[in-house]
Short mmCIF file of C-alpha atoms in Angstrom, two decimals:
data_model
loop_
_atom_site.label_atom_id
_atom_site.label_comp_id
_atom_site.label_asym_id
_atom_site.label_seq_id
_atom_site.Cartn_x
_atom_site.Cartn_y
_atom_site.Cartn_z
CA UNK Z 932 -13.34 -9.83 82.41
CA UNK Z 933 -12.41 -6.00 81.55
CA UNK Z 934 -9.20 -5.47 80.34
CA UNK Z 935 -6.93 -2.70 80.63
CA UNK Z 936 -8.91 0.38 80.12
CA UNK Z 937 -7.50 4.09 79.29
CA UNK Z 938 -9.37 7.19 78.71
CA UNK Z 939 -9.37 9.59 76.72
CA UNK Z 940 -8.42 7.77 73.21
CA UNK Z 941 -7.27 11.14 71.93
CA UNK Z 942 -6.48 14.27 73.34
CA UNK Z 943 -4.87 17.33 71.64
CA UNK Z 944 -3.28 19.75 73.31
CA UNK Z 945 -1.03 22.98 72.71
CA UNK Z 946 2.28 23.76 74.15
CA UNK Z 947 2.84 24.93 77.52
CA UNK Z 948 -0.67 23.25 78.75
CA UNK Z 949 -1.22 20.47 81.06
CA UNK Z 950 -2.42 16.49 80.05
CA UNK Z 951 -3.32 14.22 82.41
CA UNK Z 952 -4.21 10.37 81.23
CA UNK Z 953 -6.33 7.70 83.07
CA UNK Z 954 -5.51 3.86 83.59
CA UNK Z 955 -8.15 1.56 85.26
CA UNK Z 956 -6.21 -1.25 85.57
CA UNK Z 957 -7.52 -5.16 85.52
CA UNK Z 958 -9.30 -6.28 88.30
CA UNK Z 959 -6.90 -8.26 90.94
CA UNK Z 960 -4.14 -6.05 89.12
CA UNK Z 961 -2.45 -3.98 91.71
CA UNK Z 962 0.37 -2.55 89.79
CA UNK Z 963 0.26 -0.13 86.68
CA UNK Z 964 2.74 0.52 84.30
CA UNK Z 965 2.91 3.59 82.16
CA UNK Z 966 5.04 3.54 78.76
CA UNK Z 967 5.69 6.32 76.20
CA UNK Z 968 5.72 5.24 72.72
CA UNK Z 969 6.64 8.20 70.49
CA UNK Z 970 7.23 7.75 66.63
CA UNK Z 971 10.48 5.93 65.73
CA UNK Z 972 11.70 5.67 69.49
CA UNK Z 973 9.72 2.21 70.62
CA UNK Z 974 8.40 1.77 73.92
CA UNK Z 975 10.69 3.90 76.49
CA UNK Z 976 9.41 3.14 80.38
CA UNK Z 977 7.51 5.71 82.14
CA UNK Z 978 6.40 5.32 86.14
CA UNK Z 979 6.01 1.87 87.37
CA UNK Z 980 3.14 2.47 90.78
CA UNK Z 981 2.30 -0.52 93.47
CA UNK Z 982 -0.07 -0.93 96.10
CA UNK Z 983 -0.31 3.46 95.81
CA UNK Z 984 3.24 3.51 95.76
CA UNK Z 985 5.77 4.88 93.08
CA UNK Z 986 8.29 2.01 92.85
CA UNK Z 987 10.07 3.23 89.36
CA UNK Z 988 10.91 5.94 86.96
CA UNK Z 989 12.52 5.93 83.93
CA UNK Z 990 14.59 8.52 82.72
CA UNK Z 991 11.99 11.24 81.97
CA UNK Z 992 12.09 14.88 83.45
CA UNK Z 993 9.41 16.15 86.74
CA UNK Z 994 7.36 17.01 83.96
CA UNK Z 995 6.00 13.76 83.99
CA UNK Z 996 4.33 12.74 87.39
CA UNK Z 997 1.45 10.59 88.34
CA UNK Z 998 -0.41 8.69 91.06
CA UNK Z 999 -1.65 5.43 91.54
CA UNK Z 1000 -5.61 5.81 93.81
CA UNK Z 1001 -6.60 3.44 96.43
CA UNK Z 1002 -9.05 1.33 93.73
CA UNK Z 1003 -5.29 0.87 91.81
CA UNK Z 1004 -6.37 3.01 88.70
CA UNK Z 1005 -3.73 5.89 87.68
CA UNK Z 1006 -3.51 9.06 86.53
CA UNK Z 1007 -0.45 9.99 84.06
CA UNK Z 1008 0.13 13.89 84.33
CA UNK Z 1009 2.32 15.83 81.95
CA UNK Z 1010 2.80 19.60 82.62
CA UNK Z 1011 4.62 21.84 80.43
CA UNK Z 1012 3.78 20.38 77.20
CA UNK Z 1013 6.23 20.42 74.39
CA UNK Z 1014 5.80 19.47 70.89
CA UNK Z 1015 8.21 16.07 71.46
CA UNK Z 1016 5.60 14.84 74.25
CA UNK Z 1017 3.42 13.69 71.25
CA UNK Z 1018 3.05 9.69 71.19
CA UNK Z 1019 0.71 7.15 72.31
CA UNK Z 1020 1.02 6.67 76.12
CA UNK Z 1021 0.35 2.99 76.73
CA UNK Z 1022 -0.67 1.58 80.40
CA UNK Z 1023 -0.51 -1.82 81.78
CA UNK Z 1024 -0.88 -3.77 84.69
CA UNK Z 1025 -0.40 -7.09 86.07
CA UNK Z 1026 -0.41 -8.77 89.63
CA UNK Z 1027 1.23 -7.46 92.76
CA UNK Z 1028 4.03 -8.83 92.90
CA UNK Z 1029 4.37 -10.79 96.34
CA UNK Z 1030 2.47 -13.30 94.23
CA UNK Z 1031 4.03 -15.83 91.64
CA UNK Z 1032 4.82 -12.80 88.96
CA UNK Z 1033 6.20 -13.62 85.64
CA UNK Z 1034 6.66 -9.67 84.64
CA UNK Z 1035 3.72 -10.52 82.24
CA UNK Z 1036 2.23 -6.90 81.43
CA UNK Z 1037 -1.19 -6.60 80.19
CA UNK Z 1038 -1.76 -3.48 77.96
CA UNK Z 1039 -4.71 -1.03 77.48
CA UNK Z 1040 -4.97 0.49 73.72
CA UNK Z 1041 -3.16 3.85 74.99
CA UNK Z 1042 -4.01 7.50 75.03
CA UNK Z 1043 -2.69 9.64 71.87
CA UNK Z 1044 -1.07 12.87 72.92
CA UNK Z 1045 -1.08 15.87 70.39
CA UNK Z 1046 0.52 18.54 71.36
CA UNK Z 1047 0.47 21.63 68.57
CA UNK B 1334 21.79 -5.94 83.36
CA UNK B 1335 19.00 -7.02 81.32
CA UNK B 1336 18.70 -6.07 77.84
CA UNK B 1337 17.11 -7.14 74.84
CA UNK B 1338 18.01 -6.62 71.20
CA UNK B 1339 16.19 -6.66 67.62
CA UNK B 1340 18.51 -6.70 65.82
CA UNK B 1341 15.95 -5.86 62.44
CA UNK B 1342 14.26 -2.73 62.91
CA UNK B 1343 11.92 -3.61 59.39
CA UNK B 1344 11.31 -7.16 58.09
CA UNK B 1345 9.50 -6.96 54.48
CA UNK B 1346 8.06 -10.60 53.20
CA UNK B 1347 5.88 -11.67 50.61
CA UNK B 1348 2.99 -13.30 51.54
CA UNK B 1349 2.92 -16.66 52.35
CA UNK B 1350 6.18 -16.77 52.69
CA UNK B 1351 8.07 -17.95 56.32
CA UNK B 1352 9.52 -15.06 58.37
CA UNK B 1353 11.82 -15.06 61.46
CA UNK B 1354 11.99 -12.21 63.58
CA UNK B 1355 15.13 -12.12 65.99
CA UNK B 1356 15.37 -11.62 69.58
CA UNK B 1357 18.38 -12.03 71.70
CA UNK B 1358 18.71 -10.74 75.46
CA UNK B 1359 21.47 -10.71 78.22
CA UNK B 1360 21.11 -11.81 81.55
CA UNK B 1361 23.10 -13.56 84.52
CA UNK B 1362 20.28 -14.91 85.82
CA UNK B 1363 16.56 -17.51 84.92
CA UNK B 1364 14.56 -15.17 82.56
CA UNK B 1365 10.75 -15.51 81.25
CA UNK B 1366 10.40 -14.32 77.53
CA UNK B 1367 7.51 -13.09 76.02
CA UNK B 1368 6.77 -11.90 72.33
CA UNK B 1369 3.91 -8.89 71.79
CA UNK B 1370 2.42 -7.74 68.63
CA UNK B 1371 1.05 -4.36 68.21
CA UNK B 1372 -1.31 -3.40 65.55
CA UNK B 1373 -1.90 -0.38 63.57
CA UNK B 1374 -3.05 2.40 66.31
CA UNK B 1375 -3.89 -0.50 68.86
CA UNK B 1376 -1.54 -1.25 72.10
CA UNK B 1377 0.26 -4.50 73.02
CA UNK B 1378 -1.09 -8.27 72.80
CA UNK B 1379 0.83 -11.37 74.06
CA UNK B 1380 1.23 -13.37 71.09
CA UNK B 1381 3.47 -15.95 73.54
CA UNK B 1382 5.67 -16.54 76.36
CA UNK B 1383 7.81 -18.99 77.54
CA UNK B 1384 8.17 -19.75 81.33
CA UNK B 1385 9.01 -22.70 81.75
CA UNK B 1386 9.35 -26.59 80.24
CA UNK B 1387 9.73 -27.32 76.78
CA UNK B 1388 11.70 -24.82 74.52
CA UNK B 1389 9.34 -24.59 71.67
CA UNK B 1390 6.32 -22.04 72.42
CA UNK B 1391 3.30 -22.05 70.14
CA UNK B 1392 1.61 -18.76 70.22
CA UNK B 1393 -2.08 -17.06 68.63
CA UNK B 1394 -2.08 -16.79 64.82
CA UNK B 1395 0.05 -19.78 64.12
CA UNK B 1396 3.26 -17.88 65.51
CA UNK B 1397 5.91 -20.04 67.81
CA UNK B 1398 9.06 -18.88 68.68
CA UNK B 1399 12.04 -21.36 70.05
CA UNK B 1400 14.09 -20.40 73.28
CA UNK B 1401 17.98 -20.95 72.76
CA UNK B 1402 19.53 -20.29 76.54
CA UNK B 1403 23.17 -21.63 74.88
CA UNK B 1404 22.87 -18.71 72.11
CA UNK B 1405 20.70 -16.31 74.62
CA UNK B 1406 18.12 -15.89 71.98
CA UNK B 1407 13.85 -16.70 71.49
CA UNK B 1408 13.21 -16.11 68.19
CA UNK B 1409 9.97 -15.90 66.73
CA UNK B 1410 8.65 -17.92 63.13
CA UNK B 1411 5.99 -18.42 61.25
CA UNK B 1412 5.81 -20.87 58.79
CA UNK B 1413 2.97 -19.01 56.33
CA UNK B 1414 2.32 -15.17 56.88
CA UNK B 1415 -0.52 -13.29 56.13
CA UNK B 1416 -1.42 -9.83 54.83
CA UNK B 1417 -2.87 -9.68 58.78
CA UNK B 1418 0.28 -10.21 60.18
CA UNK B 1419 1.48 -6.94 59.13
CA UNK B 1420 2.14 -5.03 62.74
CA UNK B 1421 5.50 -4.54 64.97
CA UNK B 1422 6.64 -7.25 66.74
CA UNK B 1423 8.19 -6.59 70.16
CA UNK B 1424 9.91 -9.22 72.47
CA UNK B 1425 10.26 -9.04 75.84
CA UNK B 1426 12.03 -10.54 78.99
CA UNK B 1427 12.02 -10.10 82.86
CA UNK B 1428 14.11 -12.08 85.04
CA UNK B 1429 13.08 -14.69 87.43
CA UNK B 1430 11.37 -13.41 90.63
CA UNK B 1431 11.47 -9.76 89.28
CA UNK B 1432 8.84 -7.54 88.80
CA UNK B 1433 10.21 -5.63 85.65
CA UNK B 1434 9.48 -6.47 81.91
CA UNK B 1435 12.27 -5.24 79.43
CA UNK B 1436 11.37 -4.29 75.61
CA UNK B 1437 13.43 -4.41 72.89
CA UNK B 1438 13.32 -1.98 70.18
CA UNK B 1439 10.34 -3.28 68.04
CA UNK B 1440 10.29 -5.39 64.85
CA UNK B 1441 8.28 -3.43 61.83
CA UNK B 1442 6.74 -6.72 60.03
CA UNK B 1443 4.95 -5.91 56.40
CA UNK B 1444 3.78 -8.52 54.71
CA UNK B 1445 3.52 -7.95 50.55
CA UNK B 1446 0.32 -8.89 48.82
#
């Protein structure tokens, strides 16, 4: 079974432009996760989407947005780049949650955002 | 509300040597607790979790942590480490019937040749 898969590995970007990151979650997975890990700061919670639906945002500006498409895979879009959005951008999913959910997150191997 | 705490940002041990890396949380209600390691440039694996049942948890790679609901704590051990084990350690917990997972800060483990 496929795991958690993100896309691209790397991306490098200047200030001012746009990123956008891709999360194809597991299959039977219907919610994705998106975390920001940036040097020295752990992981701080991004967007939490369900069943197309944003359910939860941490405390990040409208910079950060994203979308969750009808196969459950997400886009992570970050507009306005500054030099501080560098960091590995990790996804995860796990099952929707009107089923027996432990909070168990399942983790892709992240995106790392440059920004110059 | 929930919240977890690591209380050692960096744990340096020789190899072969035991290690314990702390986790305590806060919460008024049932929690699950789960420990992740995360390699070099890699993203999260469960090492273990505990849901349920007997306190002791054996995890992958010989790792087992112990949950303590009287001292709020799940603490994670290892008896032997290896240069391998050399990665942060992050622990975990979501409450009961919740859909939310809350991290603590991370846990730098290096083990010394």
């Amino acid at each position: 079974e496929a795991g958690v898969t993100q896309s691209p590995t790397h991306l490098i970007k200047t200030r001012g432009q746009q990123a956008t990151l891709r999360c194809s979650p597991i299959s039977g997975h219907t919610s994705v996760y998106w975390y920001q890990q940036a040097l020295g700061l752990g992981l701080q919670f991004l967007l939490w989407y369900d069943e197309g639906e944003e359910r939860n945002r941490g405390n990040f500006p409208p910079r950060f947005s994203g979308r969750q498409f009808p196969n459950y895979s997400s886009e992570l879009n970050v507009n306005a780049l500054e030099l501080e959005d560098s960091a590995l951008y990790l996804c995860a999913s796990n099952v929707r949650r009107e089923k027996a959910n432990t909070g168990e997150l399942f983790f892709g191997e992240g995106s790392r955002l440059t920004v110059l | 509300a929930q919240s977890v705490t690591q209380l050692d940002s960096q744990v340096p041990v020789f190899e072969e040597a035991p290690v314990e890396l702390r986790c305590n949380y806060s919460s008024s209600v049932s929690v699950y607790l789960f420990w992740y390691v995360q390699y070099p440039n890699q993203g999260l694996q469960l090492l273990l979790k505990y849901l349920s049942g007997s306190t002791l948890v054996k995890g992958i790679n010989g790792f087992e942590a112990e949950f303590n609901k009287s001292q709020t704590s799940f603490h994670l051990r290892k008896p032997s480490v290896h240069i391998s084990d050399t990665a942060e350690y992050f622990c975990a917990v979501s409450e009961v019937g919740a859909n939310n997972l809350f991290f603590g800060t991370g846990t730098r483990l290096t083990v010394i040749p």
